[in-house]
mmCIF file of C-alpha atoms and ligand atoms in Angstrom:
data_model
loop_
_atom_site.group_PDB
_atom_site.id
_atom_site.type_symbol
_atom_site.label_atom_id
_atom_site.label_comp_id
_atom_site.label_asym_id
_atom_site.label_seq_id
_atom_site.Cartn_x
_atom_site.Cartn_y
_atom_site.Cartn_z
ATOM 1 C CA MET A 1 -8.909 -22.078 31.311
ATOM 2 C CA GLN A 2 -12.511 -21.766 32.510
ATOM 3 C CA ALA A 3 -15.204 -22.578 29.947
ATOM 4 C CA LEU A 4 -17.112 -19.611 28.534
ATOM 5 C CA ALA A 5 -20.752 -19.396 27.474
ATOM 6 C CA ILE A 6 -21.848 -16.480 25.297
ATOM 7 C CA LEU A 7 -25.626 -16.013 25.389
ATOM 8 C CA HIS A 8 -28.278 -13.948 23.615
ATOM 9 C CA ALA A 9 -26.766 -12.905 20.323
ATOM 10 C CA SER A 10 -29.591 -11.332 18.299
ATOM 11 C CA GLN A 11 -27.981 -13.021 15.291
ATOM 12 C CA LEU A 12 -25.170 -15.524 15.651
ATOM 13 C CA ILE A 13 -23.594 -15.448 12.175
ATOM 14 C CA THR A 14 -22.043 -18.918 12.081
ATOM 15 C CA LEU A 15 -21.204 -19.391 8.373
ATOM 16 C CA ALA A 16 -21.501 -23.103 9.048
ATOM 17 C CA GLY A 17 -21.498 -25.051 5.806
ATOM 18 C CA PRO A 18 -19.423 -27.185 3.479
ATOM 19 C CA LYS A 19 -15.730 -27.509 4.365
ATOM 20 C CA ARG A 20 -14.498 -25.467 1.403
ATOM 21 C CA PRO A 21 -14.637 -21.890 0.128
ATOM 22 C CA ARG A 22 -18.174 -20.711 -0.661
ATOM 23 C CA ALA A 23 -18.691 -19.996 -4.352
ATOM 24 C CA GLY A 24 -21.332 -18.054 -6.240
ATOM 25 C CA GLY A 25 -24.775 -18.347 -4.635
ATOM 26 C CA GLU A 26 -23.368 -20.098 -1.551
ATOM 27 C CA MET A 27 -21.846 -16.760 -0.527
ATOM 28 C CA SER A 28 -25.349 -15.541 0.432
ATOM 29 C CA ASP A 29 -25.909 -18.253 3.058
ATOM 30 C CA LEU A 30 -24.635 -17.163 6.482
ATOM 31 C CA SER A 31 -26.302 -19.919 8.593
ATOM 32 C CA ILE A 32 -27.705 -17.475 11.149
ATOM 33 C CA ILE A 33 -28.938 -18.604 14.582
ATOM 34 C CA ARG A 34 -31.377 -16.114 16.122
ATOM 35 C CA ASP A 35 -30.980 -15.625 19.878
ATOM 36 C CA GLY A 36 -27.879 -17.770 19.550
ATOM 37 C CA GLY A 37 -25.109 -18.769 21.916
ATOM 38 C CA ILE A 38 -21.611 -20.258 21.897
ATOM 39 C CA LEU A 39 -19.990 -22.620 24.366
ATOM 40 C CA ILE A 40 -16.186 -22.378 24.454
ATOM 41 C CA ARG A 41 -13.731 -24.791 26.081
ATOM 42 C CA ASP A 42 -9.935 -24.704 25.878
ATOM 43 C CA SER A 43 -9.956 -21.800 23.397
ATOM 44 C CA ARG A 44 -12.099 -23.749 20.921
ATOM 45 C CA ILE A 45 -15.778 -23.693 20.064
ATOM 46 C CA ASP A 46 -17.492 -26.609 21.763
ATOM 47 C CA ARG A 47 -20.993 -25.873 20.483
ATOM 48 C CA VAL A 48 -23.103 -23.229 18.757
ATOM 49 C CA ASP A 49 -26.837 -23.423 19.323
ATOM 50 C CA SER A 50 -29.873 -21.505 20.578
ATOM 51 C CA SER A 51 -29.071 -19.390 23.621
ATOM 52 C CA ASP A 52 -31.424 -21.545 25.730
ATOM 53 C CA GLU A 53 -29.625 -24.746 24.770
ATOM 54 C CA ILE A 54 -26.173 -23.245 25.453
ATOM 55 C CA GLU A 55 -27.383 -21.989 28.856
ATOM 56 C CA ARG A 56 -28.656 -25.487 29.702
ATOM 57 C CA ARG A 57 -25.245 -26.960 28.920
ATOM 58 C CA ALA A 58 -23.162 -24.154 30.444
ATOM 59 C CA GLY A 59 -22.462 -25.879 33.782
ATOM 60 C CA THR A 60 -19.743 -23.922 35.568
ATOM 61 C CA ALA A 61 -18.826 -21.861 32.504
ATOM 62 C CA GLN A 62 -18.418 -18.122 32.869
ATOM 63 C CA ILE A 63 -21.484 -16.449 31.323
ATOM 64 C CA VAL A 64 -21.291 -13.444 28.993
ATOM 65 C CA ASN A 65 -24.578 -11.875 27.910
ATOM 66 C CA ALA A 66 -24.270 -10.473 24.381
ATOM 67 C CA GLY A 67 -27.400 -8.436 25.106
ATOM 68 C CA GLY A 68 -29.153 -8.885 21.775
ATOM 69 C CA ARG A 69 -26.155 -7.903 19.690
ATOM 70 C CA VAL A 70 -24.701 -9.457 16.546
ATOM 71 C CA ILE A 71 -21.808 -11.942 16.757
ATOM 72 C CA LEU A 72 -19.551 -12.616 13.772
ATOM 73 C CA PRO A 73 -16.430 -14.733 13.316
ATOM 74 C CA GLY A 74 -13.266 -12.638 13.608
ATOM 75 C CA PHE A 75 -12.532 -10.984 10.276
ATOM 76 C CA VAL A 76 -9.746 -12.614 8.282
ATOM 77 C CA ASP A 77 -7.842 -9.947 6.360
ATOM 78 C CA ALA A 78 -6.188 -11.850 3.513
ATOM 79 C CA HIS A 79 -4.139 -9.022 1.954
ATOM 80 C CA ALA A 80 -2.201 -6.489 4.023
ATOM 81 C CA HIS A 81 1.179 -4.754 4.209
ATOM 82 C CA PRO A 82 1.341 -3.976 7.950
ATOM 83 C CA VAL A 83 5.131 -3.727 8.394
ATOM 84 C CA PHE A 84 6.524 -0.375 7.301
ATOM 85 C CA ALA A 85 8.033 2.756 8.812
ATOM 86 C CA GLY A 86 6.533 6.247 8.654
ATOM 87 C CA ASN A 87 3.504 7.241 6.597
ATOM 88 C CA ARG A 88 2.707 8.932 3.303
ATOM 89 C CA LEU A 89 0.910 12.038 4.520
ATOM 90 C CA ASP A 90 2.675 14.298 2.019
ATOM 91 C CA ASP A 91 1.624 12.033 -0.878
ATOM 92 C CA PHE A 92 -1.929 12.081 0.488
ATOM 93 C CA GLU A 93 -2.020 15.871 0.481
ATOM 94 C CA ARG A 94 -0.397 16.143 -2.962
ATOM 95 C CA ARG A 95 -2.937 13.692 -4.390
ATOM 96 C CA ALA A 96 -5.732 15.760 -2.883
ATOM 97 C CA ARG A 97 -4.306 18.769 -4.745
ATOM 98 C CA GLY A 98 -4.551 16.797 -7.991
ATOM 99 C CA GLU A 99 -0.897 15.848 -8.490
ATOM 100 C CA THR A 100 -0.188 12.695 -10.462
ATOM 101 C CA TYR A 101 1.666 9.592 -9.265
ATOM 102 C CA GLU A 102 4.680 10.676 -11.365
ATOM 103 C CA GLN A 103 4.694 14.185 -9.823
ATOM 104 C CA ILE A 104 4.450 12.698 -6.338
ATOM 105 C CA ALA A 105 7.348 10.291 -7.008
ATOM 106 C CA ALA A 106 9.448 13.136 -8.455
ATOM 107 C CA ALA A 107 8.840 15.110 -5.239
ATOM 108 C CA GLY A 108 10.353 12.258 -3.204
ATOM 109 C CA GLY A 109 7.122 10.408 -2.401
ATOM 110 C CA GLY A 110 5.722 7.101 -3.568
ATOM 111 C CA ILE A 111 6.732 3.616 -2.500
ATOM 112 C CA TRP A 112 10.433 4.472 -2.545
ATOM 113 C CA SER A 113 10.042 6.881 0.375
ATOM 114 C CA THR A 114 8.554 4.040 2.453
ATOM 115 C CA VAL A 115 11.411 1.710 1.415
ATOM 116 C CA GLU A 116 14.009 4.251 2.589
ATOM 117 C CA LYS A 117 12.266 4.774 5.944
ATOM 118 C CA THR A 118 11.783 1.032 6.460
ATOM 119 C CA ARG A 119 15.438 0.303 5.707
ATOM 120 C CA ALA A 120 16.534 3.031 8.133
ATOM 121 C CA ALA A 121 14.254 1.851 10.960
ATOM 122 C CA SER A 122 15.641 -0.359 13.716
ATOM 123 C CA ASP A 123 14.037 -3.749 14.348
ATOM 124 C CA SER A 124 12.456 -2.455 17.533
ATOM 125 C CA ASP A 125 11.070 0.724 15.925
ATOM 126 C CA LEU A 126 9.600 -1.313 13.075
ATOM 127 C CA LEU A 127 8.059 -3.755 15.556
ATOM 128 C CA ALA A 128 6.650 -0.954 17.710
ATOM 129 C CA GLN A 129 4.917 0.666 14.739
ATOM 130 C CA ALA A 130 3.590 -2.683 13.491
ATOM 131 C CA LYS A 131 2.158 -3.367 16.962
ATOM 132 C CA LYS A 132 0.256 -0.095 16.708
ATOM 133 C CA HIS A 133 -1.194 -1.322 13.408
ATOM 134 C CA ALA A 134 -2.062 -4.660 15.057
ATOM 135 C CA ALA A 135 -4.064 -2.827 17.726
ATOM 136 C CA TRP A 136 -5.999 -1.000 14.979
ATOM 137 C CA PHE A 137 -6.846 -4.303 13.251
ATOM 138 C CA LEU A 138 -8.129 -5.773 16.504
ATOM 139 C CA ARG A 139 -10.232 -2.721 17.294
ATOM 140 C CA CYS A 140 -12.059 -3.255 13.971
ATOM 141 C CA GLY A 141 -12.752 -6.936 14.668
ATOM 142 C CA THR A 142 -9.937 -8.536 12.655
ATOM 143 C CA THR A 143 -8.248 -11.515 14.322
ATOM 144 C CA THR A 144 -6.161 -12.939 11.440
ATOM 145 C CA VAL A 145 -4.043 -10.824 9.083
ATOM 146 C CA GLU A 146 -1.954 -11.810 6.090
ATOM 147 C CA ALA A 147 1.290 -9.817 6.321
ATOM 148 C CA LYS A 148 3.584 -9.110 3.392
ATOM 149 C CA SER A 149 7.183 -7.989 3.397
ATOM 150 C CA GLY A 150 8.199 -5.809 0.442
ATOM 151 C CA TYR A 151 9.442 -2.479 1.781
ATOM 152 C CA GLY A 152 13.018 -3.705 2.294
ATOM 153 C CA LEU A 153 14.113 -4.896 -1.169
ATOM 154 C CA THR A 154 17.505 -6.116 0.033
ATOM 155 C CA LEU A 155 18.117 -9.559 1.498
ATOM 156 C CA SER A 156 18.740 -8.226 5.006
ATOM 157 C CA ASP A 157 15.868 -5.720 4.950
ATOM 158 C CA GLU A 158 13.357 -8.268 3.655
ATOM 159 C CA LEU A 159 14.462 -10.708 6.372
ATOM 160 C CA LYS A 160 14.144 -7.901 8.931
ATOM 161 C CA SER A 161 10.488 -7.338 7.941
ATOM 162 C CA LEU A 162 9.665 -11.061 7.974
ATOM 163 C CA ARG A 163 11.221 -11.434 11.423
ATOM 164 C CA VAL A 164 9.108 -8.519 12.654
ATOM 165 C CA ILE A 165 6.043 -10.415 11.369
ATOM 166 C CA ARG A 166 7.199 -13.487 13.325
ATOM 167 C CA ARG A 167 7.482 -11.384 16.490
ATOM 168 C CA LEU A 168 4.059 -9.824 15.912
ATOM 169 C CA ASN A 169 2.712 -13.367 15.989
ATOM 170 C CA GLU A 170 4.388 -14.045 19.292
ATOM 171 C CA GLU A 171 3.622 -10.714 20.945
ATOM 172 C CA THR A 172 0.090 -9.746 19.824
ATOM 173 C CA PRO A 173 -3.237 -11.635 19.956
ATOM 174 C CA ILE A 174 -3.580 -11.570 16.146
ATOM 175 C CA GLU A 175 -2.396 -14.453 13.984
ATOM 176 C CA PHE A 176 -0.260 -13.019 11.188
ATOM 177 C CA VAL A 177 0.240 -15.177 8.078
ATOM 178 C CA PRO A 178 3.599 -14.248 6.518
ATOM 179 C CA THR A 179 4.030 -13.625 2.785
ATOM 180 C CA PHE A 180 7.340 -12.857 1.090
ATOM 181 C CA LEU A 181 6.836 -9.954 -1.352
ATOM 182 C CA GLY A 182 10.474 -9.229 -2.210
ATOM 183 C CA ALA A 183 9.266 -8.509 -5.747
ATOM 184 C CA HIS A 184 7.163 -5.497 -4.725
ATOM 185 C CA THR A 185 9.055 -3.083 -6.993
ATOM 186 C CA PRO A 186 12.555 -3.144 -8.520
ATOM 187 C CA PRO A 187 14.816 -1.146 -6.165
ATOM 188 C CA ARG A 188 16.415 2.085 -7.333
ATOM 189 C CA GLY A 189 19.794 1.607 -8.931
ATOM 190 C CA MET A 190 19.146 -1.973 -10.054
ATOM 191 C CA GLY A 191 17.543 -3.327 -13.250
ATOM 192 C CA ALA A 192 14.480 -5.521 -12.855
ATOM 193 C CA ASP A 193 16.242 -8.565 -14.344
ATOM 194 C CA ASP A 194 19.185 -8.263 -11.937
ATOM 195 C CA TYR A 195 16.780 -7.891 -9.046
ATOM 196 C CA VAL A 196 14.778 -10.950 -10.145
ATOM 197 C CA ASP A 197 18.086 -12.859 -10.060
ATOM 198 C CA LEU A 198 18.732 -11.677 -6.511
ATOM 199 C CA VAL A 199 15.214 -12.635 -5.378
ATOM 200 C CA ILE A 200 15.533 -16.130 -6.850
ATOM 201 C CA SER A 201 19.154 -16.937 -5.998
ATOM 202 C CA LYS A 202 19.502 -15.320 -2.554
ATOM 203 C CA MET A 203 16.246 -14.171 -0.987
ATOM 204 C CA LEU A 204 13.851 -17.061 -1.658
ATOM 205 C CA PRO A 205 16.245 -19.835 -0.493
ATOM 206 C CA GLN A 206 16.949 -17.956 2.755
ATOM 207 C CA VAL A 207 13.268 -17.195 3.396
ATOM 208 C CA ALA A 208 12.371 -20.833 2.773
ATOM 209 C CA SER A 209 15.182 -22.291 4.888
ATOM 210 C CA GLU A 210 14.250 -20.076 7.874
ATOM 211 C CA LYS A 211 10.537 -20.822 7.263
ATOM 212 C CA LEU A 212 9.819 -17.091 7.386
ATOM 213 C CA ALA A 213 6.930 -17.169 4.888
ATOM 214 C CA GLU A 214 4.056 -19.437 3.865
ATOM 215 C CA PHE A 215 3.289 -17.582 0.648
ATOM 216 C CA CYS A 216 5.227 -15.775 -2.078
ATOM 217 C CA ASP A 217 3.688 -12.771 -3.847
ATOM 218 C CA VAL A 218 4.796 -10.672 -6.838
ATOM 219 C CA PHE A 219 3.664 -7.244 -8.050
ATOM 220 C CA CYS A 220 2.937 -8.283 -11.650
ATOM 221 C CA GLU A 221 2.540 -5.127 -13.757
ATOM 222 C CA GLY A 222 4.287 -3.317 -16.598
ATOM 223 C CA GLY A 223 7.086 -1.172 -15.098
ATOM 224 C CA TYR A 224 7.336 -3.472 -12.053
ATOM 225 C CA PHE A 225 7.644 -7.196 -12.860
ATOM 226 C CA ASP A 226 6.297 -8.386 -16.199
ATOM 227 C CA ILE A 227 4.618 -11.724 -16.807
ATOM 228 C CA LYS A 228 7.881 -13.512 -17.612
ATOM 229 C CA GLN A 229 9.732 -12.170 -14.545
ATOM 230 C CA SER A 230 6.744 -12.837 -12.279
ATOM 231 C CA LYS A 231 6.525 -16.393 -13.580
ATOM 232 C CA MET A 232 10.234 -17.011 -12.905
ATOM 233 C CA ILE A 233 9.968 -15.827 -9.293
ATOM 234 C CA LEU A 234 6.742 -17.669 -8.514
ATOM 235 C CA THR A 235 7.948 -20.892 -10.132
ATOM 236 C CA ALA A 236 11.098 -20.772 -7.999
ATOM 237 C CA ALA A 237 8.995 -20.099 -4.885
ATOM 238 C CA LYS A 238 6.708 -23.015 -5.644
ATOM 239 C CA LYS A 239 9.689 -25.369 -5.931
ATOM 240 C CA LEU A 240 10.731 -24.288 -2.432
ATOM 241 C CA GLY A 241 7.297 -25.231 -1.085
ATOM 242 C CA LEU A 242 5.739 -21.775 -0.854
ATOM 243 C CA LYS A 243 2.139 -21.201 -1.931
ATOM 244 C CA LEU A 244 1.425 -18.344 -4.335
ATOM 245 C CA ARG A 245 -0.479 -15.037 -4.357
ATOM 246 C CA ILE A 246 -0.165 -12.394 -7.101
ATOM 247 C CA HIS A 247 -0.820 -8.641 -7.308
ATOM 248 C CA ALA A 248 -2.556 -8.919 -10.698
ATOM 249 C CA ASP A 249 -4.182 -6.587 -13.225
ATOM 250 C CA GLN A 250 -4.353 -3.571 -10.881
ATOM 251 C CA LEU A 251 -3.273 -0.883 -13.348
ATOM 252 C CA SER A 252 -3.691 -2.727 -16.654
ATOM 253 C CA ASN A 253 -5.119 -6.022 -17.900
ATOM 254 C CA SER A 254 -1.651 -7.497 -18.291
ATOM 255 C CA GLY A 255 -2.522 -11.182 -17.982
ATOM 256 C CA GLY A 256 -1.923 -11.482 -14.241
ATOM 257 C CA ALA A 257 -5.127 -13.419 -13.572
ATOM 258 C CA ARG A 258 -4.260 -15.909 -16.316
ATOM 259 C CA LEU A 259 -0.735 -16.308 -14.888
ATOM 260 C CA ALA A 260 -2.247 -17.024 -11.469
ATOM 261 C CA ALA A 261 -4.357 -19.738 -13.093
ATOM 262 C CA ASP A 262 -1.414 -21.192 -15.037
ATOM 263 C CA LEU A 263 0.670 -21.471 -11.848
ATOM 264 C CA ASN A 264 -2.232 -22.739 -9.690
ATOM 265 C CA ALA A 265 -1.782 -19.787 -7.366
ATOM 266 C CA THR A 266 -3.985 -19.743 -4.274
ATOM 267 C CA THR A 267 -5.139 -16.184 -4.984
ATOM 268 C CA ALA A 268 -4.998 -13.400 -7.551
ATOM 269 C CA ASP A 269 -5.349 -10.025 -5.878
ATOM 270 C CA HIS A 270 -6.617 -6.565 -6.983
ATOM 271 C CA LEU A 271 -8.037 -7.501 -10.457
ATOM 272 C CA GLU A 272 -9.402 -3.996 -11.126
ATOM 273 C CA LYS A 273 -8.725 -4.444 -14.860
ATOM 274 C CA THR A 274 -9.389 -8.191 -15.200
ATOM 275 C CA ASN A 275 -11.798 -9.088 -18.014
ATOM 276 C CA GLY A 276 -14.088 -12.061 -18.661
ATOM 277 C CA GLU A 277 -11.237 -14.175 -19.974
ATOM 278 C CA GLY A 278 -9.256 -13.701 -16.759
ATOM 279 C CA ILE A 279 -12.362 -14.533 -14.700
ATOM 280 C CA ALA A 280 -12.864 -17.763 -16.676
ATOM 281 C CA ALA A 281 -9.198 -18.718 -16.213
ATOM 282 C CA MET A 282 -9.428 -18.238 -12.432
ATOM 283 C CA LYS A 283 -12.618 -20.289 -12.339
ATOM 284 C CA SER A 284 -11.104 -23.224 -14.222
ATOM 285 C CA ALA A 285 -7.993 -23.288 -11.992
ATOM 286 C CA GLY A 286 -9.790 -22.716 -8.667
ATOM 287 C CA VAL A 287 -7.963 -19.436 -7.965
ATOM 288 C CA GLN A 288 -9.645 -17.235 -5.351
ATOM 289 C CA PRO A 289 -9.920 -13.540 -6.295
ATOM 290 C CA VAL A 290 -8.988 -11.142 -3.474
ATOM 291 C CA LEU A 291 -10.650 -7.766 -4.079
ATOM 292 C CA LEU A 292 -9.318 -4.596 -2.444
ATOM 293 C CA PRO A 293 -11.860 -1.772 -2.729
ATOM 294 C CA GLY A 294 -10.089 0.314 -0.068
ATOM 295 C CA SER A 295 -7.226 1.054 -2.449
ATOM 296 C CA VAL A 296 -9.573 2.044 -5.288
ATOM 297 C CA TYR A 297 -11.369 4.394 -2.900
ATOM 298 C CA ALA A 298 -8.258 5.903 -1.323
ATOM 299 C CA LEU A 299 -6.672 6.581 -4.713
ATOM 300 C CA GLY A 300 -9.808 8.495 -5.723
ATOM 301 C CA SER A 301 -10.536 6.075 -8.558
ATOM 302 C CA THR A 302 -13.875 4.580 -9.558
ATOM 303 C CA ALA A 303 -12.469 1.523 -11.376
ATOM 304 C CA TYR A 304 -13.607 -1.174 -8.952
ATOM 305 C CA PRO A 305 -13.097 -4.831 -9.887
ATOM 306 C CA ARG A 306 -16.006 -6.795 -11.371
ATOM 307 C CA ALA A 307 -17.108 -8.531 -8.172
ATOM 308 C CA ARG A 308 -20.611 -9.232 -9.441
ATOM 309 C CA ASP A 309 -19.323 -10.996 -12.585
ATOM 310 C CA MET A 310 -16.871 -13.011 -10.467
ATOM 311 C CA ILE A 311 -19.572 -14.194 -8.052
ATOM 312 C CA ASP A 312 -21.948 -14.973 -10.921
ATOM 313 C CA ALA A 313 -19.147 -16.982 -12.584
ATOM 314 C CA GLY A 314 -18.959 -19.145 -9.445
ATOM 315 C CA LEU A 315 -15.730 -17.799 -7.932
ATOM 316 C CA ALA A 316 -15.121 -17.870 -4.160
ATOM 317 C CA VAL A 317 -14.517 -14.132 -3.784
ATOM 318 C CA VAL A 318 -12.470 -12.669 -0.900
ATOM 319 C CA ILE A 319 -12.365 -9.014 0.184
ATOM 320 C CA ALA A 320 -9.433 -7.543 2.127
ATOM 321 C CA SER A 321 -8.095 -4.200 3.337
ATOM 322 C CA ASP A 322 -4.791 -3.974 1.396
ATOM 323 C CA PHE A 323 -3.670 -2.001 4.468
ATOM 324 C CA ASN A 324 -0.564 -0.039 3.401
ATOM 325 C CA PRO A 325 0.685 3.534 3.782
ATOM 326 C CA GLY A 326 0.400 4.545 0.121
ATOM 327 C CA SER A 327 -2.804 3.362 -1.526
ATOM 328 C CA SER A 328 -4.973 1.953 1.277
ATOM 329 C CA PRO A 329 -4.322 3.373 4.732
ATOM 330 C CA THR A 330 -7.157 1.519 6.451
ATOM 331 C CA PRO A 331 -7.104 -1.590 8.641
ATOM 332 C CA CYS A 332 -10.911 -1.435 8.932
ATOM 333 C CA MET A 333 -12.768 -4.444 7.495
ATOM 334 C CA PRO A 334 -16.221 -2.954 8.282
ATOM 335 C CA MET A 335 -15.270 -0.055 5.957
ATOM 336 C CA VAL A 336 -14.222 -2.614 3.320
ATOM 337 C CA LEU A 337 -17.635 -4.297 3.700
ATOM 338 C CA SER A 338 -19.291 -0.930 3.142
ATOM 339 C CA LEU A 339 -17.256 -0.357 -0.047
ATOM 340 C CA ALA A 340 -17.996 -3.900 -1.256
ATOM 341 C CA CYS A 341 -21.741 -3.233 -0.986
ATOM 342 C CA THR A 342 -21.902 0.348 -2.222
ATOM 343 C CA GLN A 343 -19.215 0.265 -4.928
ATOM 344 C CA MET A 344 -19.000 -3.376 -6.051
ATOM 345 C CA LYS A 345 -22.690 -4.264 -5.598
ATOM 346 C CA MET A 346 -22.053 -7.231 -3.349
ATOM 347 C CA SER A 347 -24.823 -8.018 -0.876
ATOM 348 C CA PRO A 348 -24.020 -7.606 2.844
ATOM 349 C CA ALA A 349 -24.120 -11.414 3.209
ATOM 350 C CA GLU A 350 -21.696 -11.930 0.321
ATOM 351 C CA ALA A 351 -19.367 -9.329 1.827
ATOM 352 C CA VAL A 352 -19.401 -11.092 5.217
ATOM 353 C CA THR A 353 -18.615 -14.450 3.583
ATOM 354 C CA ALA A 354 -15.792 -12.844 1.572
ATOM 355 C CA ALA A 355 -14.261 -11.362 4.739
ATOM 356 C CA THR A 356 -14.465 -14.500 6.900
ATOM 357 C CA ILE A 357 -14.738 -18.096 5.665
ATOM 358 C CA ASN A 358 -13.566 -17.459 2.093
ATOM 359 C CA ALA A 359 -10.642 -15.382 3.348
ATOM 360 C CA ALA A 360 -9.734 -18.150 5.798
ATOM 361 C CA TYR A 361 -9.576 -20.710 2.979
ATOM 362 C CA SER A 362 -7.442 -18.342 0.913
ATOM 363 C CA LEU A 363 -4.894 -18.408 3.767
ATOM 364 C CA ASN A 364 -5.015 -22.200 4.015
ATOM 365 C CA ARG A 365 -6.806 -21.985 7.365
ATOM 366 C CA GLY A 366 -10.405 -22.771 6.472
ATOM 367 C CA ASN A 367 -10.381 -25.828 8.739
ATOM 368 C CA LYS A 368 -9.467 -23.744 11.826
ATOM 369 C CA ILE A 369 -11.030 -20.267 11.505
ATOM 370 C CA GLY A 370 -13.494 -18.200 9.451
ATOM 371 C CA SER A 371 -16.729 -19.662 10.819
ATOM 372 C CA LEU A 372 -18.297 -20.410 14.199
ATOM 373 C CA GLU A 373 -18.524 -24.198 14.254
ATOM 374 C CA ALA A 374 -17.629 -26.866 16.807
ATOM 375 C CA GLY A 375 -13.905 -27.570 16.826
ATOM 376 C CA LYS A 376 -12.815 -24.234 15.394
ATOM 377 C CA ILE A 377 -10.713 -21.647 17.242
ATOM 378 C CA ALA A 378 -12.979 -19.286 19.222
ATOM 379 C CA ASN A 379 -12.193 -16.047 17.359
ATOM 380 C CA PHE A 380 -15.240 -13.761 17.186
ATOM 381 C CA SER A 381 -16.542 -10.237 17.765
ATOM 382 C CA ILE A 382 -19.655 -8.823 19.354
ATOM 383 C CA PHE A 383 -20.980 -5.817 17.409
ATOM 384 C CA ASP A 384 -23.124 -2.999 18.765
ATOM 385 C CA CYS A 385 -26.032 -3.694 16.419
ATOM 386 C CA GLU A 386 -28.978 -6.089 16.089
ATOM 387 C CA ASP A 387 -28.747 -6.948 12.373
ATOM 388 C CA TYR A 388 -25.506 -7.991 10.657
ATOM 389 C CA ARG A 389 -26.298 -5.733 7.686
ATOM 390 C CA GLU A 390 -25.721 -2.725 9.941
ATOM 391 C CA ILE A 391 -21.995 -3.519 9.934
ATOM 392 C CA ALA A 392 -21.798 -2.566 6.246
ATOM 393 C CA TYR A 393 -24.561 0.049 6.417
ATOM 394 C CA TRP A 394 -23.325 2.452 9.118
ATOM 395 C CA PHE A 395 -19.909 3.301 7.777
ATOM 396 C CA GLY A 396 -16.746 5.076 8.858
ATOM 397 C CA PHE A 397 -16.544 3.722 12.402
ATOM 398 C CA PRO A 398 -16.186 0.223 13.791
ATOM 399 C CA GLN A 399 -19.227 -1.027 15.692
ATOM 400 C CA THR A 400 -17.153 -3.648 17.485
ATOM 401 C CA ARG A 401 -18.066 -3.857 21.170
ATOM 402 C CA SER A 402 -15.655 -6.632 22.086
ATOM 403 C CA VAL A 403 -13.251 -8.923 20.274
ATOM 404 C CA TYR A 404 -12.321 -12.444 21.378
ATOM 405 C CA VAL A 405 -9.272 -14.451 20.288
ATOM 406 C CA LYS A 406 -8.994 -18.117 21.339
ATOM 407 C CA GLY A 407 -11.936 -17.593 23.657
ATOM 408 C CA GLU A 408 -10.385 -14.650 25.502
ATOM 409 C CA ARG A 409 -11.551 -11.059 25.296
ATOM 410 C CA VAL A 410 -8.659 -9.029 23.886
ATOM 411 C CA THR A 411 -10.346 -5.666 23.406
ATOM 412 C CA GLY A 412 -13.573 -3.882 24.336
ATOM 413 C CA ALA A 413 -16.146 -4.231 27.103
HETATM 414 ZN ZN1 ZN B 501 -1.102 -5.068 -1.876
#
C-alpha cells in the first residue's frame, strides 16, 4: 500500500498522552497540533507533526490536503446494540402521544417485539440490516463499535446474532467488538431464575468456546435481572475469561455501579440514577462509566447521569450512542457530543476524549486506537469545520467530510 500524507488540518486533534484512560482534568487536554499533518504507512500512523514537517518527509506518499479542516481520531462507540430486525416506529409514535411504557408493551411494542422480529429474521436478512447500520456509523465518523447480542434470548438466536457481528467484522470497514448480552431481559414464558440457569449452563460456555464475545453484559435492574442474578451471570462469565460490562442504575439506583466495582467490571453503563456512593465505588475499583445521553433524550426524559460529578471525582468517563431501536435510535456520535455538552455540562474537549481515547481503553484497545500517535492504526475523520468545538456545537447533522480506516478512505470526498 502506498504511503499517505495528510496535510493542513486546521486542528489535528491527536489526544496524545499517557498510555491509559484520561481521568478528571486530563480529559480537557486534546494535544492539538495547529496546521497539522499525518504520515501513514502500512495502515498505521508513522508520524504526526506540523504540516510542513510531514510534507518534508512525505517522499513518494500520496498527498491529501485537508484544506484547513479539523481531523479527529475515528469515534469509538463503546455501547451499541446494532444487530436487530425491524424498528420500533409504532412505539415512537405512541410515546409521542404520551403513552406509558406499560401501555406500549400491552399494545405489542417494547423490547419483546424486537425479539420476535429478530428471531424470525434469517441470518442474511439480519446481516443486511446490520450492514445498513454499519454504513450509518461510518457516515458519522465512527470506526469502532461495541456490538451486543440480546434480542435473541435463546441459545440459537443469541449465537445467530453473535455470528452476524463476526461477519460484520469481516465484511465492513468498521471493527465491531462483540459483547454477549443474553441477559437483556427474561424471555416471555420463562422465569428469570430459570433463564439465568440457561444463560450460565448453556449459553456462556458455547459463546466462550466459539470465542464469539470478548465481553459479557447484563441488564441489572428490578424486573429484569436483580443484583444476585446479575452477579451469578457475570461471575460465571469472568471464570470463562470474558471481561465485564453492566447496564447499571438506568431506571433506579439499584446498586449496579457498586456491583460493577465489586466484580472489577471494565465498565458500568447508563448510571442515570447512580449517586455519590456508586461514583466512589467505581473510582476505587477503576471502573469506567459509559454515559448514554441519547437514550435519555430519545425517551423524552431529563434525568441525565451526573457526568460532572464523575469527572470531578477523577473517573475516566466514556460517552456512547446506545444505538438500539427502542430507546436510542441514533448511531451519530456528533449528536452524542452535543447532548454531552448541552445536557450533561461536559466541555467539548471532555466529550471528545470520552468518545475516543477513553472509549478505546474501555474496549481494551487503548494501545491500538483512540488517538493519533505513531504506531496506532490510522483511523480518523476529516470534518467540515475549522474548530473541533463546532462538532458538538452545530447539531443534528454529521459534519464528516471523509472517514479513513486503516489509512484508506472508506466514505466521503
Ligand atoms: Zn444498552
